[in-house]
Coordinates of C-alpha atoms in Angstrom, one line a residue:
M7 CA -0.2 0.0 -0.5
S8 CA 1.5 3.5 -1.0
A9 CA 2.0 5.9 1.1
W10 CA -0.7 8.8 0.2
Q11 CA -3.0 5.8 -0.3
I12 CA -2.5 4.8 3.8
R13 CA -2.9 8.5 4.6
R14 CA -6.8 8.4 2.9
A15 CA -7.3 5.7 5.3
G16 CA -6.0 6.8 7.9
D17 CA -8.2 9.6 7.2
R18 CA -11.1 8.0 6.6
A19 CA -10.8 6.2 10.1
G20 CA -9.5 9.7 11.9
A21 CA -13.7 11.1 10.3
A22 CA -15.2 7.7 11.0
A23 CA -13.5 8.2 14.9
A24 CA -13.9 12.2 15.0
A25 CA -18.5 11.0 13.9
V26 CA -18.9 8.6 16.6
A27 CA -17.5 10.5 19.3
A28 CA -19.8 13.6 18.2
E29 CA -22.4 11.5 18.2
K30 CA -21.6 10.0 22.1
D31 CA -21.5 13.9 22.9
E32 CA -24.7 14.3 21.6
A33 CA -26.3 11.4 23.8
A34 CA -24.0 12.4 26.3
R35 CA -25.8 16.2 26.2
A36 CA -29.6 15.0 25.7
E37 CA -29.3 12.8 28.7
A38 CA -28.3 15.5 30.6
D39 CA -30.5 17.5 29.2
D40 CA -33.1 14.8 30.3
R41 CA -32.2 14.7 33.7
H42 CA -32.5 18.9 34.3
T43 CA -35.9 18.8 32.4
A44 CA -36.5 15.4 35.1
L45 CA -35.2 17.5 37.8
K46 CA -36.4 21.1 37.5
V47 CA -39.9 19.4 37.1
E48 CA -40.0 17.3 40.7
L49 CA -38.9 20.3 41.9
H50 CA -41.2 22.7 40.6
Q51 CA -44.1 19.8 41.8
R52 CA -42.4 20.2 45.4
L53 CA -42.2 24.1 45.7
L54 CA -45.9 24.0 45.0
D55 CA -46.5 21.7 48.5
L56 CA -43.8 23.6 50.3
I57 CA -44.4 27.4 48.9
N58 CA -47.1 29.8 49.8
L59 CA -47.9 31.5 46.7
S60 CA -49.9 34.0 47.2
A61 CA -47.1 35.9 49.1
L62 CA -45.5 35.3 45.4
D63 CA -47.1 38.6 44.0
T64 CA -46.0 41.0 47.2
M65 CA -42.6 40.5 46.3
S66 CA -39.9 41.0 43.3
R67 CA -38.2 38.3 41.5
D68 CA -35.0 39.1 42.9
Q69 CA -36.1 38.5 46.8
I70 CA -38.7 35.1 44.6
E71 CA -35.2 34.9 43.6
A72 CA -33.5 34.0 46.5
E73 CA -36.3 32.9 48.5
I74 CA -36.7 30.0 45.9
G75 CA -32.6 29.4 45.9
E76 CA -32.1 28.5 49.3
I77 CA -35.5 26.1 49.0
V78 CA -33.7 24.5 45.9
Y79 CA -30.6 24.5 47.7
E80 CA -32.5 22.8 50.5
Q81 CA -33.9 19.8 48.3
L82 CA -31.0 19.1 46.4
S83 CA -29.1 18.4 49.4
L84 CA -31.9 16.2 50.6
Q85 CA -31.9 14.5 46.9
K86 CA -28.8 14.5 47.2
H87 CA -28.3 16.0 44.0
A88 CA -24.4 16.4 43.0
L89 CA -25.0 20.1 41.5
N90 CA -22.2 22.9 41.3
L91 CA -22.7 26.5 41.2
V92 CA -23.3 27.5 38.0
E93 CA -26.0 24.3 37.6
R94 CA -27.5 25.2 40.3
K95 CA -27.7 28.9 39.3
R96 CA -29.2 27.4 35.6
L97 CA -31.4 24.7 37.6
V98 CA -33.4 28.0 40.5
N99 CA -33.5 30.0 36.8
D100 CA -36.1 27.0 35.0
V101 CA -37.7 26.8 38.2
L102 CA -38.2 30.3 38.9
D103 CA -39.6 30.0 35.1
E104 CA -42.0 27.4 35.7
L105 CA -43.8 28.7 38.4
L106 CA -43.8 32.4 37.1
G107 CA -44.0 32.0 33.7
L108 CA -43.7 30.1 31.2
G109 CA -41.0 27.1 32.0
P110 CA -38.7 26.1 28.7
L111 CA -40.4 28.6 26.6
E112 CA -39.0 31.9 28.6
P113 CA -35.4 31.8 27.3
L114 CA -37.2 31.6 23.2
L115 CA -40.1 34.6 25.0
K116 CA -37.3 37.0 25.8
D117 CA -35.3 36.5 22.9
E118 CA -35.8 39.5 20.5
S119 CA -34.4 37.1 17.6
V120 CA -37.5 34.9 17.5
T121 CA -40.6 36.0 16.4
D122 CA -42.5 32.5 15.6
I123 CA -43.0 29.9 18.9
L124 CA -44.2 26.5 17.2
V125 CA -44.1 23.4 19.5
N126 CA -44.7 20.3 17.9
G127 CA -45.5 18.4 20.7
A128 CA -43.3 17.3 23.7
E129 CA -39.8 16.8 22.3
S130 CA -40.2 19.2 18.8
V131 CA -39.7 23.2 19.0
F132 CA -39.1 25.1 16.8
V133 CA -38.4 29.1 15.9
E134 CA -38.8 31.4 12.9
R135 CA -35.5 34.2 12.8
R136 CA -35.3 35.9 10.6
G137 CA -38.1 34.3 8.1
K138 CA -36.8 31.5 9.1
L139 CA -37.9 28.5 10.6
E140 CA -35.3 26.4 12.6
R141 CA -34.9 23.9 15.6
T142 CA -34.4 24.5 18.9
S143 CA -32.9 22.8 21.7
I144 CA -35.6 23.7 23.6
R145 CA -38.0 20.6 25.0
F146 CA -40.5 19.9 27.5
K147 CA -40.5 17.0 30.2
D148 CA -43.5 14.5 28.9
E149 CA -46.8 15.8 27.2
R150 CA -48.6 16.3 30.8
H151 CA -45.9 19.7 31.1
L152 CA -46.4 21.1 28.2
L153 CA -50.7 21.2 28.5
R154 CA -49.8 21.9 31.7
I155 CA -48.3 25.5 30.8
I156 CA -50.8 26.3 27.8
Q157 CA -53.7 25.5 31.1
K158 CA -51.2 28.6 32.1
I159 CA -51.2 30.4 29.5
V160 CA -55.0 30.3 28.6
A161 CA -56.4 30.4 32.0
A162 CA -54.5 34.0 32.0
V163 CA -57.3 35.3 29.7
G164 CA -60.4 34.1 30.6
R165 CA -60.2 31.1 28.4
R166 CA -60.3 27.1 28.8
V167 CA -59.3 24.2 26.2
D168 CA -59.8 21.0 27.5
E169 CA -61.0 17.2 25.0
A170 CA -64.2 19.3 25.2
S171 CA -63.2 22.2 23.3
P172 CA -59.7 20.8 22.2
Y173 CA -58.4 24.7 20.7
V174 CA -58.2 28.2 21.8
D175 CA -57.0 31.1 20.6
A176 CA -55.2 33.4 23.0
R177 CA -52.6 35.8 24.1
L178 CA -49.6 36.7 26.6
A179 CA -49.1 39.3 28.3
D180 CA -47.3 41.8 25.9
G181 CA -50.4 41.1 23.1
S182 CA -48.5 37.9 21.9
R183 CA -50.9 36.3 19.9
V184 CA -50.7 32.4 20.8
N185 CA -52.1 29.1 19.2
A186 CA -53.5 25.9 21.2
I187 CA -54.5 22.4 20.1
I188 CA -54.5 19.1 22.0
P189 CA -55.4 15.6 21.8
P190 CA -57.7 14.2 20.3
L191 CA -56.9 16.8 17.5
A192 CA -53.5 17.0 17.4
V193 CA -52.2 13.1 16.5
D194 CA -48.9 13.3 18.1
G195 CA -48.7 15.4 20.9
S196 CA -50.0 19.7 21.5
L197 CA -49.1 21.7 18.7
L198 CA -48.6 25.3 20.6
S199 CA -48.4 28.4 18.5
I200 CA -46.7 31.5 19.6
R201 CA -47.1 34.9 17.0
K202 CA -44.5 37.5 19.6
F203 CA -44.9 41.1 19.0
A204 CA -41.7 43.6 19.6
R205 CA -41.1 45.3 22.5
V206 CA -41.4 48.6 21.0
P207 CA -43.8 48.8 18.3
I208 CA -42.6 48.8 14.6
D209 CA -43.3 52.1 13.2
M210 CA -43.3 53.2 9.7
Q211 CA -39.6 54.6 9.9
R212 CA -38.8 51.4 11.1
L213 CA -40.5 49.4 7.8
V214 CA -39.0 51.3 6.1
S215 CA -35.6 50.9 6.9
L216 CA -36.0 47.4 6.7
G217 CA -36.8 48.3 3.1
S218 CA -40.6 46.5 3.6
V219 CA -42.1 49.8 2.2
P220 CA -40.2 52.7 0.4
A221 CA -39.8 55.7 2.3
S222 CA -42.0 57.6 -0.8
V223 CA -45.6 55.2 -0.8
A224 CA -44.7 55.7 3.1
Q225 CA -45.2 59.1 2.4
V226 CA -48.9 58.5 1.2
L227 CA -49.8 55.7 3.8
E228 CA -48.9 59.0 6.2
A229 CA -51.4 61.2 3.5
V230 CA -54.1 58.1 3.5
V231 CA -54.7 58.0 6.8
E232 CA -55.1 61.4 7.7
A233 CA -57.5 62.1 5.3
R234 CA -59.3 59.3 6.8
R235 CA -59.4 56.4 3.6
N236 CA -60.5 53.2 4.1
V237 CA -57.9 51.2 4.5
L238 CA -58.1 47.0 3.4
I239 CA -55.1 45.1 4.7
S240 CA -54.6 41.9 2.6
G241 CA -51.8 39.1 2.5
G242 CA -50.9 35.5 3.7
T243 CA -50.4 34.1 7.1
G244 CA -47.1 35.6 8.5
S245 CA -47.4 38.3 5.7
G246 CA -46.9 41.5 8.5
K247 CA -50.8 41.8 7.7
T248 CA -51.3 43.4 12.1
T249 CA -47.7 44.7 12.2
L250 CA -48.9 47.6 9.2
L251 CA -52.2 48.1 10.6
N252 CA -50.2 49.0 13.8
A253 CA -47.6 51.3 11.7
M254 CA -50.5 52.5 9.5
S255 CA -52.5 53.1 12.8
A256 CA -49.9 55.9 15.2
Y257 CA -51.4 58.6 11.9
I258 CA -53.8 58.5 13.8
D259 CA -55.3 62.1 15.6
D260 CA -55.2 61.6 19.3
S261 CA -57.9 63.6 19.4
E262 CA -59.8 61.8 17.5
R263 CA -61.5 58.4 18.9
I264 CA -61.0 55.0 18.2
V265 CA -62.6 51.3 18.5
T266 CA -61.0 48.6 18.0
I267 CA -62.7 45.2 17.8
E268 CA -60.4 41.8 18.1
D269 CA -60.9 38.2 18.0
S270 CA -57.6 38.7 20.2
A271 CA -56.6 41.4 21.6
E272 CA -53.5 42.3 19.5
L273 CA -52.8 45.9 18.3
Q274 CA -50.4 48.1 19.9
L275 CA -52.0 51.8 19.6
Q276 CA -50.4 54.5 20.7
Q277 CA -53.5 56.7 20.8
E278 CA -54.8 58.0 23.9
H279 CA -58.1 57.2 23.0
I280 CA -58.8 54.1 22.4
A281 CA -61.4 51.7 23.6
R282 CA -60.7 48.0 23.0
L283 CA -63.1 45.3 22.4
E284 CA -62.1 41.3 22.5
T285 CA -64.6 38.2 21.3
R286 CA -65.4 35.8 24.1
P287 CA -66.1 32.7 22.8
A288 CA -68.9 29.7 24.3
N289 CA -68.9 29.0 28.2
I290 CA -69.2 24.8 28.5
E291 CA -72.8 24.6 28.2
G292 CA -72.2 26.1 24.6
N293 CA -73.9 29.5 26.0
G294 CA -72.4 33.1 26.0
E295 CA -71.0 33.9 22.7
V296 CA -70.0 37.2 21.8
T297 CA -68.6 37.2 18.1
Q298 CA -66.4 40.0 16.2
R299 CA -70.3 41.2 14.5
D300 CA -72.1 41.7 17.7
L301 CA -68.7 43.6 19.1
L302 CA -69.2 45.7 15.5
K303 CA -72.9 46.7 16.1
N304 CA -72.2 47.7 19.6
A305 CA -69.5 50.0 19.0
L306 CA -70.9 51.4 16.6
R307 CA -73.3 52.9 19.7
M308 CA -70.3 53.4 21.2
R309 CA -69.7 57.6 19.1
P310 CA -66.6 55.7 17.1
D311 CA -64.1 58.4 14.8
R312 CA -62.9 55.3 13.7
I313 CA -62.8 51.1 13.4
I314 CA -60.1 49.0 13.2
V315 CA -61.2 45.6 13.5
G316 CA -58.2 43.6 13.2
E317 CA -59.4 40.7 10.9
V318 CA -62.4 40.0 8.4
R319 CA -62.7 35.9 8.3
A320 CA -67.0 35.9 7.9
G321 CA -70.5 38.1 8.5
E322 CA -68.9 40.8 10.1
A323 CA -67.9 41.7 7.0
F324 CA -71.2 43.0 6.4
D325 CA -71.3 45.4 9.2
M326 CA -67.8 46.9 8.9
L327 CA -68.6 48.5 5.1
Q328 CA -72.0 49.6 6.8
A329 CA -69.5 50.6 9.1
M330 CA -67.4 52.9 6.8
N331 CA -70.5 53.3 4.5
T332 CA -72.5 55.4 7.5
G333 CA -69.9 58.2 8.5
H334 CA -67.2 56.3 9.9
D335 CA -64.4 57.0 7.6
G336 CA -60.6 56.5 7.6
S337 CA -61.5 52.6 9.3
M338 CA -58.9 50.4 8.7
T339 CA -59.1 46.2 8.6
T340 CA -57.3 42.6 7.6
V341 CA -58.2 40.1 4.8
H342 CA -56.3 36.7 4.9
A343 CA -55.6 36.7 0.6
N344 CA -53.3 36.3 -2.1
T345 CA -53.5 39.3 -5.0
P346 CA -56.3 42.3 -3.9
R347 CA -58.6 41.0 -6.2
D348 CA -59.3 38.1 -4.3
A349 CA -59.4 40.2 -1.8
L350 CA -62.3 41.8 -2.4
S351 CA -63.4 38.0 -4.3
R352 CA -63.4 37.1 0.4
L353 CA -64.7 40.0 1.2
E354 CA -67.9 39.3 -1.4
Q355 CA -68.1 36.1 -0.3
M356 CA -68.0 37.0 4.0
I357 CA -71.1 38.7 2.9
G358 CA -72.9 35.8 1.3
M359 CA -72.1 34.1 4.9
S360 CA -73.7 37.0 6.8
G361 CA -77.3 35.8 6.8
I362 CA -78.0 38.7 4.5
D363 CA -80.0 38.3 1.1
I364 CA -77.7 40.1 -0.6
A365 CA -78.0 39.9 -4.9
P366 CA -73.9 39.6 -6.0
R367 CA -73.8 43.2 -7.8
S368 CA -75.2 45.3 -4.7
A369 CA -72.5 43.4 -2.7
R370 CA -69.7 44.2 -5.0
A371 CA -71.4 48.0 -5.0
Q372 CA -71.3 48.6 -0.7
I373 CA -67.1 46.6 -1.1
A374 CA -66.5 49.3 -4.3
S375 CA -68.7 52.4 -1.9
A376 CA -66.9 51.1 1.4
I377 CA -63.3 50.3 0.4
N378 CA -60.7 53.4 -0.7
V379 CA -57.9 51.9 -0.9
V380 CA -55.9 47.6 -0.6
I381 CA -52.8 46.9 0.5
Q382 CA -51.5 44.1 0.0
V383 CA -48.2 42.2 1.6
G384 CA -46.7 39.6 1.8
R385 CA -42.8 37.2 2.5
L386 CA -40.9 37.0 0.2
S387 CA -39.3 33.7 -0.1
D388 CA -35.9 34.4 1.8
G389 CA -38.8 35.9 4.5
R390 CA -38.7 39.3 4.3
R391 CA -41.9 41.0 4.1
R392 CA -42.7 44.1 2.1
L393 CA -45.3 45.8 0.3
L394 CA -46.4 44.3 -2.8
S395 CA -48.8 46.5 -4.1
L396 CA -51.0 49.5 -2.9
S397 CA -54.4 50.1 -5.1
E398 CA -57.8 52.0 -5.5
L399 CA -61.2 51.5 -5.9
I400 CA -62.1 54.1 -7.8
G401 CA -66.0 52.4 -8.4
M402 CA -68.1 50.1 -10.6
E403 CA -68.0 49.2 -14.7
G404 CA -70.9 47.0 -15.1
E405 CA -70.9 44.3 -13.0
V406 CA -67.3 44.7 -11.9
V407 CA -65.5 47.1 -9.4
T408 CA -62.7 49.3 -10.0
M409 CA -59.9 49.2 -9.6
Q410 CA -55.9 50.7 -10.5
E411 CA -53.0 50.2 -9.2
I412 CA -51.1 52.5 -8.0
F413 CA -47.7 51.4 -6.0
R414 CA -45.8 47.5 -7.2
F415 CA -43.0 45.9 -6.6
R416 CA -41.3 44.1 -9.4
L417 CA -38.7 41.4 -8.5
A418 CA -36.3 40.7 -10.6
G419 CA -35.0 36.8 -9.2
R420 CA -31.8 35.9 -6.9
D421 CA -28.1 36.7 -6.3
E422 CA -26.1 34.0 -5.2
H423 CA -27.5 34.0 -2.0
G424 CA -31.1 33.5 -1.9
T425 CA -32.0 36.1 -1.2
V426 CA -35.4 38.4 -3.5
L427 CA -33.7 41.2 -6.0
G428 CA -36.7 43.6 -7.1
R429 CA -37.7 47.0 -6.7
F430 CA -41.1 49.0 -5.9
E431 CA -42.1 51.1 -9.2
A432 CA -44.9 53.9 -10.1
T433 CA -47.8 53.0 -12.1
G434 CA -48.0 56.5 -14.4
I435 CA -51.4 56.4 -12.8
R436 CA -52.9 59.4 -10.7
P437 CA -55.0 58.1 -7.9
H438 CA -58.5 59.5 -7.4
F439 CA -57.5 60.8 -3.8
M440 CA -55.4 62.8 -4.6
Q441 CA -58.4 66.0 -4.0
E442 CA -59.6 64.8 -1.3
L443 CA -56.0 65.5 0.2
E444 CA -55.6 68.4 -1.7
D445 CA -59.0 69.7 -0.4
R446 CA -57.5 68.5 2.9
G447 CA -54.6 70.3 2.5
I448 CA -52.9 67.2 2.5
R449 CA -49.8 67.6 0.0
L450 CA -46.8 65.0 -1.9
P451 CA -44.2 65.3 -3.5
A452 CA -45.2 66.1 -7.3
D453 CA -43.2 63.0 -8.8
I454 CA -44.4 61.0 -6.7
F455 CA -47.1 58.4 -9.3
N456 CA -44.1 59.0 -12.0
P457 CA -43.6 55.9 -13.1
N458 CA -39.7 57.5 -13.8
A459 CA -38.8 57.8 -10.5
M460 CA -36.5 55.3 -7.7
L461 CA -39.1 54.7 -5.2
D462 CA -36.3 52.7 -3.4

């Protein structure tokens, strides 16, 4: 055997040995994590029997940490668990998270780079960072541990989840959106989805700096809100509809009374005069449900200047259009749809779900009269969220709602890193709402609708 063959054989043997060692290290880490999780849950259960939970409400986290730390050290000594100082500190923090927070999810909730947390059973936790999904090492002890965390979340907002009602929408204290579904509907274990909200609300300036909205288009959006045009924001799941709605709402004057209606309260409006309404599911007997449609009807009696519906999904679309057509100019809502034209079709279908017998042409006339601007947003294949289109509704032509596109994002392929390339452009159409802006003294740059102008 030649020298180079001997070296190649040695390289292969070394690589195989390294792979075996890596597998052993991974197995050892997994075993250590399992022991840590089991010990953490065991100590948490013991603490529930040993401490006065009501006293925790009057103590700061530092005080609780000192008190709990002593009890944890005492219990570790009784159980003869040999842990070093770093391991004990980590264990105390994890037990505090179990006691005061959401257990294994707490580090992910504190991580500002994480935008979504997706739990697929006790041993599979994924997160979204910068628009991309990645698996984490976070695990729950078992299904009961995961279910206890879910119950803790939903109980905090007065909701429930059990075999009789195995799925639920809820929210965290900071407004983050939560959905949970448990067995028997979830076949492989409970499923938990958390859409995190930024601690500091993302404003229009931030969206411009991220490249989601061009500065010129941001000026138009500000003018649209100030001129009290009715806005429909359309997009797919996770495309940034609520984020854009929050950013645009910042342009509403503080002197106006705003009523918000949501299934789960998550809007982060900054004005002083806000009345927030949230739906309520039926109780265990099937009674007491309050829908968005019920709240919309009630909101009309609350003297609102603007009504903001987090998302229209069913018959409440008809009531929202009625409100827009009866003096509540400047109202806004969102809808799940892939294109502006699809958004209008979905609204028409929702009007049919209201139970009101209305001809298709009359439904379209209601839409054309109520909605002034349709904004399409989307999440591109590289994970970035962008405004894709801004269109204006200008009336009816025969049986069809007439819509003209004012701005659009034109795709131009991808680079070697997978980043989507493209540019914003004006179509060259001067919108009809410009007259309304001018009547209100709102001025936009003369060349903002020039198709040759650079909007990026």
